[in-house]
Amino acid sequence: MLDQILKDLKNEVRFGYLKKKHPFRYVSLASIEDGAPTQRTVVLRDATDDFDLIIYTDNRSDKVEQLEKNSKASLLFYHPKKLLQIKVEGQMELVRSGKAYEDHWSRVQGKSQKDFITKHAPGTPIDNPDHVDYKEDEHHFCILKLVPETLEYLQLNRPNHIRARFDKSNDWEGHYLNP
């Protein structure tokens, strides 16, 4: 049954970027800032064959600076209808060049590119939301690639919840946990 749980976990996460209305599309990313956890909601964009999870961000964002100092990160997914929670923990890699980088940047189309061409970094104070200035010839696109080390699955279910953990160091061998 653990093999099936791992397969279902990976498939459910992949639906997050394949199906636009899937609840796993928007995920909570946790990183560390000054020794304390900090979270924000990000958009899951892709998953590699090795199950590395891809997120796009502005290279000038606070999360990039945090991840440069401490690459440990966690993604938390929740499906309210299925009462399913999945936690993915691992090392975050920052991708700023190369073929994969260029391939992903080419997928960012039209108005979505505006997220990466602002003159000022995310979080910079402005007078009015309509007063965002854009660059014409430069972008600040960055890929965050979470390389998972552990996966945790929690299915809220009656009469018994099901919780399991899978560790990459043991070739994704899993074991059940007390929920």
PDB file of C-alpha atoms in Angstrom:
ATOM      1  CA  MET A   1       0.000   0.000   0.000  1.00  0.00           C
ATOM      2  CA  LEU A   2       2.911   2.414   0.639  1.00  0.00           C
ATOM      3  CA  ASP A   3       4.023   2.127  -3.002  1.00  0.00           C
ATOM      4  CA  GLN A   4       0.540   3.122  -4.123  1.00  0.00           C
ATOM      5  CA  ILE A   5       0.467   6.055  -1.688  1.00  0.00           C
ATOM      6  CA  LEU A   6       3.791   7.329  -3.092  1.00  0.00           C
ATOM      7  CA  LYS A   7       2.503   6.990  -6.646  1.00  0.00           C
ATOM      8  CA  ASP A   8      -0.770   8.768  -5.758  1.00  0.00           C
ATOM      9  CA  LEU A   9       1.140  11.531  -3.928  1.00  0.00           C
ATOM     10  CA  LYS A  10       3.343  12.268  -6.951  1.00  0.00           C
ATOM     11  CA  ASN A  11       0.407  12.146  -9.372  1.00  0.00           C
ATOM     12  CA  GLU A  12      -1.685  14.480  -7.222  1.00  0.00           C
ATOM     13  CA  VAL A  13       1.138  17.033  -7.030  1.00  0.00           C
ATOM     14  CA  ARG A  14       1.630  16.845 -10.814  1.00  0.00           C
ATOM     15  CA  PHE A  15      -2.064  17.650 -11.274  1.00  0.00           C
ATOM     16  CA  GLY A  16      -1.286  20.952  -9.528  1.00  0.00           C
ATOM     17  CA  TYR A  17       0.520  22.308 -12.548  1.00  0.00           C
ATOM     18  CA  LEU A  18      -1.322  20.311 -15.219  1.00  0.00           C
ATOM     19  CA  LYS A  19      -4.843  21.360 -14.172  1.00  0.00           C
ATOM     20  CA  LYS A  20      -5.291  25.106 -13.659  1.00  0.00           C
ATOM     21  CA  LYS A  21      -8.134  24.756 -11.138  1.00  0.00           C
ATOM     22  CA  HIS A  22      -6.502  22.027  -9.050  1.00  0.00           C
ATOM     23  CA  PRO A  23      -5.975  23.098  -5.410  1.00  0.00           C
ATOM     24  CA  PHE A  24      -2.310  22.043  -5.568  1.00  0.00           C
ATOM     25  CA  ARG A  25      -1.576  24.740  -8.163  1.00  0.00           C
ATOM     26  CA  TYR A  26      -1.175  27.290  -5.358  1.00  0.00           C
ATOM     27  CA  VAL A  27       1.145  26.035  -2.645  1.00  0.00           C
ATOM     28  CA  SER A  28       2.688  27.402   0.524  1.00  0.00           C
ATOM     29  CA  LEU A  29       6.478  27.815   0.344  1.00  0.00           C
ATOM     30  CA  ALA A  30       8.364  28.034   3.636  1.00  0.00           C
ATOM     31  CA  SER A  31      11.924  29.259   3.975  1.00  0.00           C
ATOM     32  CA  ILE A  32      14.060  30.641   6.796  1.00  0.00           C
ATOM     33  CA  GLU A  33      14.747  34.333   7.467  1.00  0.00           C
ATOM     34  CA  ASP A  34      16.955  35.331  10.402  1.00  0.00           C
ATOM     35  CA  GLY A  35      16.429  31.928  12.018  1.00  0.00           C
ATOM     36  CA  ALA A  36      12.618  32.054  11.803  1.00  0.00           C
ATOM     37  CA  PRO A  37      10.281  30.396   9.296  1.00  0.00           C
ATOM     38  CA  THR A  38       8.523  32.573   6.757  1.00  0.00           C
ATOM     39  CA  GLN A  39       5.822  31.522   4.293  1.00  0.00           C
ATOM     40  CA  ARG A  40       4.161  32.726   1.162  1.00  0.00           C
ATOM     41  CA  THR A  41       1.885  31.307  -1.522  1.00  0.00           C
ATOM     42  CA  VAL A  42       3.514  30.486  -4.853  1.00  0.00           C
ATOM     43  CA  VAL A  43       2.386  28.849  -8.087  1.00  0.00           C
ATOM     44  CA  LEU A  44       3.589  25.348  -8.932  1.00  0.00           C
ATOM     45  CA  ARG A  45       4.764  25.526 -12.565  1.00  0.00           C
ATOM     46  CA  ASP A  46       6.234  22.098 -13.317  1.00  0.00           C
ATOM     47  CA  ALA A  47       7.738  18.886 -11.977  1.00  0.00           C
ATOM     48  CA  THR A  48      10.701  17.097 -13.518  1.00  0.00           C
ATOM     49  CA  ASP A  49      10.894  13.366 -14.133  1.00  0.00           C
ATOM     50  CA  ASP A  50      12.904  13.162 -10.880  1.00  0.00           C
ATOM     51  CA  PHE A  51      10.053  14.985  -9.102  1.00  0.00           C
ATOM     52  CA  ASP A  52      11.963  18.238  -8.631  1.00  0.00           C
ATOM     53  CA  LEU A  53       9.296  20.930  -8.235  1.00  0.00           C
ATOM     54  CA  ILE A  54       9.502  24.166 -10.238  1.00  0.00           C
ATOM     55  CA  ILE A  55       8.351  27.645  -9.164  1.00  0.00           C
ATOM     56  CA  TYR A  56       8.968  30.991 -10.892  1.00  0.00           C
ATOM     57  CA  THR A  57       9.960  34.148  -9.057  1.00  0.00           C
ATOM     58  CA  ASP A  58      11.595  37.546  -9.466  1.00  0.00           C
ATOM     59  CA  ASN A  59      15.320  37.178  -8.801  1.00  0.00           C
ATOM     60  CA  ARG A  60      15.191  40.288  -6.565  1.00  0.00           C
ATOM     61  CA  SER A  61      12.531  38.910  -4.205  1.00  0.00           C
ATOM     62  CA  ASP A  62      13.097  38.366  -0.482  1.00  0.00           C
ATOM     63  CA  LYS A  63      12.676  34.616  -0.864  1.00  0.00           C
ATOM     64  CA  VAL A  64      15.671  34.436  -3.228  1.00  0.00           C
ATOM     65  CA  GLU A  65      17.882  36.159  -0.662  1.00  0.00           C
ATOM     66  CA  GLN A  66      16.579  33.852   2.077  1.00  0.00           C
ATOM     67  CA  LEU A  67      17.233  30.747  -0.019  1.00  0.00           C
ATOM     68  CA  GLU A  68      20.746  31.930  -0.896  1.00  0.00           C
ATOM     69  CA  LYS A  69      21.515  32.005   2.841  1.00  0.00           C
ATOM     70  CA  ASN A  70      19.706  28.754   3.694  1.00  0.00           C
ATOM     71  CA  SER A  71      18.586  26.478   0.866  1.00  0.00           C
ATOM     72  CA  LYS A  72      16.339  24.306   3.072  1.00  0.00           C
ATOM     73  CA  ALA A  73      12.717  24.792   2.056  1.00  0.00           C
ATOM     74  CA  SER A  74       9.315  23.172   2.297  1.00  0.00           C
ATOM     75  CA  LEU A  75       6.187  23.151   0.136  1.00  0.00           C
ATOM     76  CA  LEU A  76       2.812  22.427   1.720  1.00  0.00           C
ATOM     77  CA  PHE A  77      -0.132  21.343  -0.435  1.00  0.00           C
ATOM     78  CA  TYR A  78      -3.724  20.940   0.757  1.00  0.00           C
ATOM     79  CA  HIS A  79      -6.730  19.562  -1.103  1.00  0.00           C
ATOM     80  CA  PRO A  80      -9.888  20.636   0.807  1.00  0.00           C
ATOM     81  CA  LYS A  81     -12.315  18.264  -0.940  1.00  0.00           C
ATOM     82  CA  LYS A  82     -10.085  15.213  -0.539  1.00  0.00           C
ATOM     83  CA  LEU A  83      -8.849  16.304   2.917  1.00  0.00           C
ATOM     84  CA  LEU A  84      -5.339  15.539   1.694  1.00  0.00           C
ATOM     85  CA  GLN A  85      -2.159  17.277   2.831  1.00  0.00           C
ATOM     86  CA  ILE A  86       1.240  16.734   1.234  1.00  0.00           C
ATOM     87  CA  LYS A  87       4.474  18.202   2.551  1.00  0.00           C
ATOM     88  CA  VAL A  88       7.635  18.218   0.446  1.00  0.00           C
ATOM     89  CA  GLU A  89      10.921  19.152   2.128  1.00  0.00           C
ATOM     90  CA  GLY A  90      14.308  19.520   0.508  1.00  0.00           C
ATOM     91  CA  GLN A  91      16.970  21.801  -0.904  1.00  0.00           C
ATOM     92  CA  MET A  92      16.024  24.712  -3.119  1.00  0.00           C
ATOM     93  CA  GLU A  93      18.204  25.380  -6.125  1.00  0.00           C
ATOM     94  CA  LEU A  94      18.153  28.788  -7.813  1.00  0.00           C
ATOM     95  CA  VAL A  95      18.293  28.484 -11.597  1.00  0.00           C
ATOM     96  CA  ARG A  96      19.318  31.655 -13.419  1.00  0.00           C
ATOM     97  CA  SER A  97      20.737  30.331 -16.689  1.00  0.00           C
ATOM     98  CA  GLY A  98      20.963  27.322 -18.964  1.00  0.00           C
ATOM     99  CA  LYS A  99      18.677  25.408 -21.292  1.00  0.00           C
ATOM    100  CA  ALA A 100      15.968  24.637 -18.693  1.00  0.00           C
ATOM    101  CA  TYR A 101      15.986  28.319 -17.684  1.00  0.00           C
ATOM    102  CA  GLU A 102      15.530  29.467 -21.284  1.00  0.00           C
ATOM    103  CA  ASP A 103      12.807  26.851 -21.887  1.00  0.00           C
ATOM    104  CA  HIS A 104      10.839  28.021 -18.859  1.00  0.00           C
ATOM    105  CA  TRP A 105      11.274  31.722 -19.676  1.00  0.00           C
ATOM    106  CA  SER A 106       9.899  31.052 -23.162  1.00  0.00           C
ATOM    107  CA  ARG A 107       6.728  29.641 -21.533  1.00  0.00           C
ATOM    108  CA  VAL A 108       6.053  32.942 -19.747  1.00  0.00           C
ATOM    109  CA  GLN A 109       3.808  34.726 -22.201  1.00  0.00           C
ATOM    110  CA  GLY A 110       2.264  38.168 -22.636  1.00  0.00           C
ATOM    111  CA  LYS A 111       1.090  39.933 -19.509  1.00  0.00           C
ATOM    112  CA  SER A 112       2.690  37.307 -17.259  1.00  0.00           C
ATOM    113  CA  GLN A 113       6.126  38.607 -18.292  1.00  0.00           C
ATOM    114  CA  LYS A 114       5.282  41.894 -16.534  1.00  0.00           C
ATOM    115  CA  ASP A 115       5.818  40.102 -13.212  1.00  0.00           C
ATOM    116  CA  PHE A 116       9.537  39.891 -14.014  1.00  0.00           C
ATOM    117  CA  ILE A 117      10.252  43.243 -15.707  1.00  0.00           C
ATOM    118  CA  THR A 118       9.357  45.802 -13.036  1.00  0.00           C
ATOM    119  CA  LYS A 119      11.893  48.574 -12.475  1.00  0.00           C
ATOM    120  CA  HIS A 120      11.773  48.057  -8.707  1.00  0.00           C
ATOM    121  CA  ALA A 121      12.156  44.869  -6.710  1.00  0.00           C
ATOM    122  CA  PRO A 122       9.095  43.128  -5.234  1.00  0.00           C
ATOM    123  CA  GLY A 123       8.208  44.668  -1.873  1.00  0.00           C
ATOM    124  CA  THR A 124       9.463  48.138  -2.792  1.00  0.00           C
ATOM    125  CA  PRO A 125       7.022  50.777  -1.444  1.00  0.00           C
ATOM    126  CA  ILE A 126       4.968  52.600  -4.108  1.00  0.00           C
ATOM    127  CA  ASP A 127       2.384  55.387  -3.898  1.00  0.00           C
ATOM    128  CA  ASN A 128      -0.346  53.613  -5.827  1.00  0.00           C
ATOM    129  CA  PRO A 129      -0.861  50.121  -7.326  1.00  0.00           C
ATOM    130  CA  ASP A 130      -1.238  51.811 -10.723  1.00  0.00           C
ATOM    131  CA  HIS A 131       2.256  53.330 -10.406  1.00  0.00           C
ATOM    132  CA  VAL A 132       4.343  50.268 -11.256  1.00  0.00           C
ATOM    133  CA  ASP A 133       7.079  51.024 -13.783  1.00  0.00           C
ATOM    134  CA  TYR A 134       8.432  48.438 -16.211  1.00  0.00           C
ATOM    135  CA  LYS A 135      11.683  47.899 -18.064  1.00  0.00           C
ATOM    136  CA  GLU A 136      11.727  47.319 -21.803  1.00  0.00           C
ATOM    137  CA  ASP A 137      14.926  45.332 -22.233  1.00  0.00           C
ATOM    138  CA  GLU A 138      15.624  43.397 -19.026  1.00  0.00           C
ATOM    139  CA  HIS A 139      13.901  40.782 -16.898  1.00  0.00           C
ATOM    140  CA  HIS A 140      14.548  39.332 -13.434  1.00  0.00           C
ATOM    141  CA  PHE A 141      13.167  35.836 -14.001  1.00  0.00           C
ATOM    142  CA  CYS A 142      14.433  33.096 -11.697  1.00  0.00           C
ATOM    143  CA  ILE A 143      13.464  29.452 -11.298  1.00  0.00           C
ATOM    144  CA  LEU A 144      13.198  27.933  -7.850  1.00  0.00           C
ATOM    145  CA  LYS A 145      13.741  24.187  -8.089  1.00  0.00           C
ATOM    146  CA  LEU A 146      12.931  22.239  -4.938  1.00  0.00           C
ATOM    147  CA  VAL A 147      14.892  18.992  -4.902  1.00  0.00           C
ATOM    148  CA  PRO A 148      12.892  16.826  -2.496  1.00  0.00           C
ATOM    149  CA  GLU A 149      14.522  14.900   0.331  1.00  0.00           C
ATOM    150  CA  THR A 150      11.357  13.838   2.158  1.00  0.00           C
ATOM    151  CA  LEU A 151       7.690  13.566   1.223  1.00  0.00           C
ATOM    152  CA  GLU A 152       4.902  13.353   3.761  1.00  0.00           C
ATOM    153  CA  TYR A 153       1.337  12.294   3.022  1.00  0.00           C
ATOM    154  CA  LEU A 154      -1.628  12.860   5.339  1.00  0.00           C
ATOM    155  CA  GLN A 155      -5.076  11.659   4.327  1.00  0.00           C
ATOM    156  CA  LEU A 156      -7.748  12.717   6.800  1.00  0.00           C
ATOM    157  CA  ASN A 157     -10.156   9.816   6.772  1.00  0.00           C
ATOM    158  CA  ARG A 158     -12.549   8.018   9.096  1.00  0.00           C
ATOM    159  CA  PRO A 159     -12.255   5.747  10.929  1.00  0.00           C
ATOM    160  CA  ASN A 160      -8.459   6.167  10.583  1.00  0.00           C
ATOM    161  CA  HIS A 161      -6.304   8.931   9.171  1.00  0.00           C
ATOM    162  CA  ILE A 162      -3.402   7.712   7.039  1.00  0.00           C
ATOM    163  CA  ARG A 163      -0.005   9.349   7.391  1.00  0.00           C
ATOM    164  CA  ALA A 164       3.190   8.214   5.690  1.00  0.00           C
ATOM    165  CA  ARG A 165       6.691   9.547   5.138  1.00  0.00           C
ATOM    166  CA  PHE A 166       9.043   8.777   2.262  1.00  0.00           C
ATOM    167  CA  ASP A 167      12.806   9.436   2.306  1.00  0.00           C
ATOM    168  CA  LYS A 168      14.860   9.933  -0.831  1.00  0.00           C
ATOM    169  CA  SER A 169      18.019   8.767   0.966  1.00  0.00           C
ATOM    170  CA  ASN A 170      16.381   5.316   1.165  1.00  0.00           C
ATOM    171  CA  ASP A 171      15.250   5.262  -2.493  1.00  0.00           C
ATOM    172  CA  TRP A 172      11.865   6.700  -1.475  1.00  0.00           C
ATOM    173  CA  GLU A 173      11.217   3.892   0.988  1.00  0.00           C
ATOM    174  CA  GLY A 174       8.186   4.771   3.042  1.00  0.00           C
ATOM    175  CA  HIS A 175       6.833   4.083   6.489  1.00  0.00           C
ATOM    176  CA  TYR A 176       3.593   4.911   8.227  1.00  0.00           C
ATOM    177  CA  LEU A 177       3.418   7.549  10.942  1.00  0.00           C
ATOM    178  CA  ASN A 178       0.941   7.981  13.724  1.00  0.00           C
ATOM    179  CA  PRO A 179      -1.364  10.717  12.440  1.00  0.00           C
TER     180      PRO A 179
END
